[in-house]
Amino acid sequence: QVQLVESGGGLVQAGGSLRLSCTASGRTFSTYAMGWFRQAPGKEREIVAAIRRIGDNTYYADSVKGRFTISRDNAKKTLYLQMNSLKPEDTAVYFCAAKSTWTNNYYTRNEDYEYWGQGTRVTVSS
């Protein structure tokens, strides 16, 4: 099992930046493919970005391409999401998620992931 704790959310003006972190405890972090999801009020939870367990092959939702960067440090058991040029429509609760796997793929569906953090709120003001 793995426990996930997100941090780094907050209130920022449009055009600003935030960096989210997700710290894992438990089993070896490098055995998990990781993802960031978000859920805005009244909307379903959606994929933001995903990264495979080793290496830097990544996936981004079209809405964040060129603005967000997902990365991981397996030695520190930490997943990151650097968010630049933030827009009001990025306002949501952001969740990190982990999938135990021996493949080296990334995963983009909610149902792919077994473990979730509690979420961190990001609010972008216009």
Short mmCIF file of C-alpha atoms in Angstrom, two decimals:
data_model
loop_
_atom_site.label_atom_id
_atom_site.label_comp_id
_atom_site.label_asym_id
_atom_site.label_seq_id
_atom_site.Cartn_x
_atom_site.Cartn_y
_atom_site.Cartn_z
CA GLN A 1 0.00 0.00 0.00
CA VAL A 2 0.96 3.62 -0.41
CA GLN A 3 -0.27 6.76 1.33
CA LEU A 4 -0.34 10.00 -0.66
CA VAL A 5 -0.35 13.54 0.72
CA GLU A 6 -0.68 16.57 -1.56
CA SER A 7 0.49 20.06 -0.73
CA GLY A 8 1.12 23.36 -2.46
CA GLY A 9 -2.38 24.47 -3.33
CA GLY A 10 -3.66 27.95 -2.64
CA LEU A 11 -5.04 31.16 -4.09
CA VAL A 12 -3.25 32.73 -7.04
CA GLN A 13 -4.07 35.38 -9.61
CA ALA A 14 -4.57 34.51 -13.24
CA GLY A 15 -1.22 34.23 -14.98
CA GLY A 16 0.52 33.12 -11.82
CA SER A 17 2.20 29.85 -10.91
CA LEU A 18 1.96 27.16 -8.28
CA ARG A 19 3.84 23.94 -7.69
CA LEU A 20 1.96 21.02 -6.22
CA SER A 21 3.74 18.19 -4.44
CA CYS A 22 2.54 14.71 -3.60
CA THR A 23 4.60 12.82 -1.04
CA ALA A 24 4.24 9.07 -0.80
CA SER A 25 4.91 6.70 2.03
CA GLY A 26 4.80 2.94 2.10
CA ARG A 27 5.99 0.70 -0.70
CA THR A 28 8.73 1.60 -3.14
CA PHE A 29 7.59 4.69 -5.00
CA SER A 30 9.16 3.61 -8.27
CA THR A 31 6.72 0.69 -8.56
CA TYR A 32 3.84 3.14 -9.09
CA ALA A 33 2.71 4.96 -12.18
CA MET A 34 1.42 8.35 -11.04
CA GLY A 35 -1.13 10.88 -12.12
CA TRP A 36 -2.61 14.25 -11.26
CA PHE A 37 -6.35 14.71 -11.51
CA ARG A 38 -8.62 17.60 -10.71
CA GLN A 39 -12.26 18.12 -9.87
CA ALA A 40 -13.98 21.45 -10.28
CA PRO A 41 -17.28 22.23 -8.53
CA GLY A 42 -20.14 20.43 -10.22
CA LYS A 43 -17.84 18.56 -12.58
CA GLU A 44 -16.41 15.08 -12.76
CA ARG A 45 -12.83 14.36 -11.80
CA GLU A 46 -10.57 14.56 -14.84
CA ILE A 47 -7.01 13.68 -15.73
CA VAL A 48 -4.53 16.54 -15.77
CA ALA A 49 -1.23 14.75 -16.31
CA ALA A 50 0.34 11.32 -15.91
CA ILE A 51 3.83 9.93 -15.72
CA ARG A 52 5.20 6.44 -15.90
CA ARG A 53 7.04 4.94 -12.98
CA ILE A 54 10.53 5.29 -14.41
CA GLY A 55 11.64 7.83 -16.97
CA ASP A 56 10.00 11.01 -18.16
CA ASN A 57 7.39 9.81 -20.63
CA THR A 58 4.36 11.90 -19.79
CA TYR A 59 0.77 12.65 -20.76
CA TYR A 60 -1.08 15.97 -20.53
CA ALA A 61 -4.68 16.90 -21.01
CA ASP A 62 -5.09 19.29 -23.92
CA SER A 63 -6.31 22.01 -21.57
CA VAL A 64 -2.96 22.15 -19.72
CA LYS A 65 -0.42 21.34 -22.44
CA GLY A 66 2.37 23.86 -22.56
CA ARG A 67 1.45 25.28 -19.14
CA PHE A 68 1.77 22.38 -16.68
CA THR A 69 4.68 20.01 -16.12
CA ILE A 70 4.50 16.73 -14.25
CA SER A 71 7.68 15.25 -12.79
CA ARG A 72 8.75 12.82 -10.12
CA ASP A 73 11.71 12.19 -7.86
CA ASN A 74 11.69 8.51 -6.97
CA ALA A 75 14.47 8.93 -4.39
CA LYS A 76 12.35 11.49 -2.54
CA LYS A 77 9.11 9.58 -3.15
CA THR A 78 7.56 12.76 -4.46
CA LEU A 79 5.43 13.69 -7.45
CA TYR A 80 5.24 17.29 -8.67
CA LEU A 81 2.98 19.39 -10.82
CA GLN A 82 4.38 22.73 -11.90
CA MET A 83 1.51 24.94 -13.01
CA ASN A 84 2.28 28.11 -14.95
CA SER A 85 0.07 30.66 -16.69
CA LEU A 86 -2.83 29.66 -14.50
CA LYS A 87 -6.34 30.46 -15.63
CA PRO A 88 -9.58 30.77 -13.63
CA GLU A 89 -10.76 27.55 -15.28
CA ASP A 90 -7.90 25.73 -13.56
CA THR A 91 -9.70 26.27 -10.25
CA ALA A 92 -10.33 22.84 -8.73
CA VAL A 93 -9.29 20.37 -6.09
CA TYR A 94 -6.20 18.59 -7.34
CA PHE A 95 -5.55 14.96 -6.48
CA CYS A 96 -2.54 12.77 -6.97
CA ALA A 97 -3.07 9.10 -7.65
CA ALA A 98 -0.93 5.96 -7.79
CA LYS A 99 -1.20 2.72 -9.69
CA SER A 100 0.92 -0.26 -8.75
CA THR A 101 2.35 -1.72 -11.93
CA TRP A 102 5.33 -3.59 -13.34
CA THR A 103 4.79 -2.09 -16.77
CA ASN A 104 6.35 1.21 -17.69
CA ASN A 105 3.25 2.89 -19.05
CA TYR A 106 1.30 5.90 -17.91
CA TYR A 107 -2.42 5.73 -17.19
CA THR A 108 -5.11 8.32 -17.79
CA ARG A 109 -8.41 6.97 -16.44
CA ASN A 110 -9.76 7.43 -12.92
CA GLU A 111 -10.46 3.71 -12.68
CA ASP A 112 -6.86 2.82 -13.49
CA TYR A 113 -5.65 4.14 -10.14
CA GLU A 114 -5.81 2.33 -6.82
CA TYR A 115 -4.61 4.97 -4.38
CA TRP A 116 -5.59 8.61 -3.99
CA GLY A 117 -4.55 11.54 -1.89
CA GLN A 118 -6.99 13.77 -0.05
CA GLY A 119 -6.61 16.62 -2.52
CA THR A 120 -5.33 20.18 -2.39
CA ARG A 121 -7.42 23.15 -3.47
CA VAL A 122 -6.26 25.52 -6.17
CA THR A 123 -8.16 28.75 -6.72
CA VAL A 124 -7.27 31.07 -9.58
CA SER A 125 -8.77 34.53 -9.43
CA SER A 126 -9.40 36.64 -12.51
#
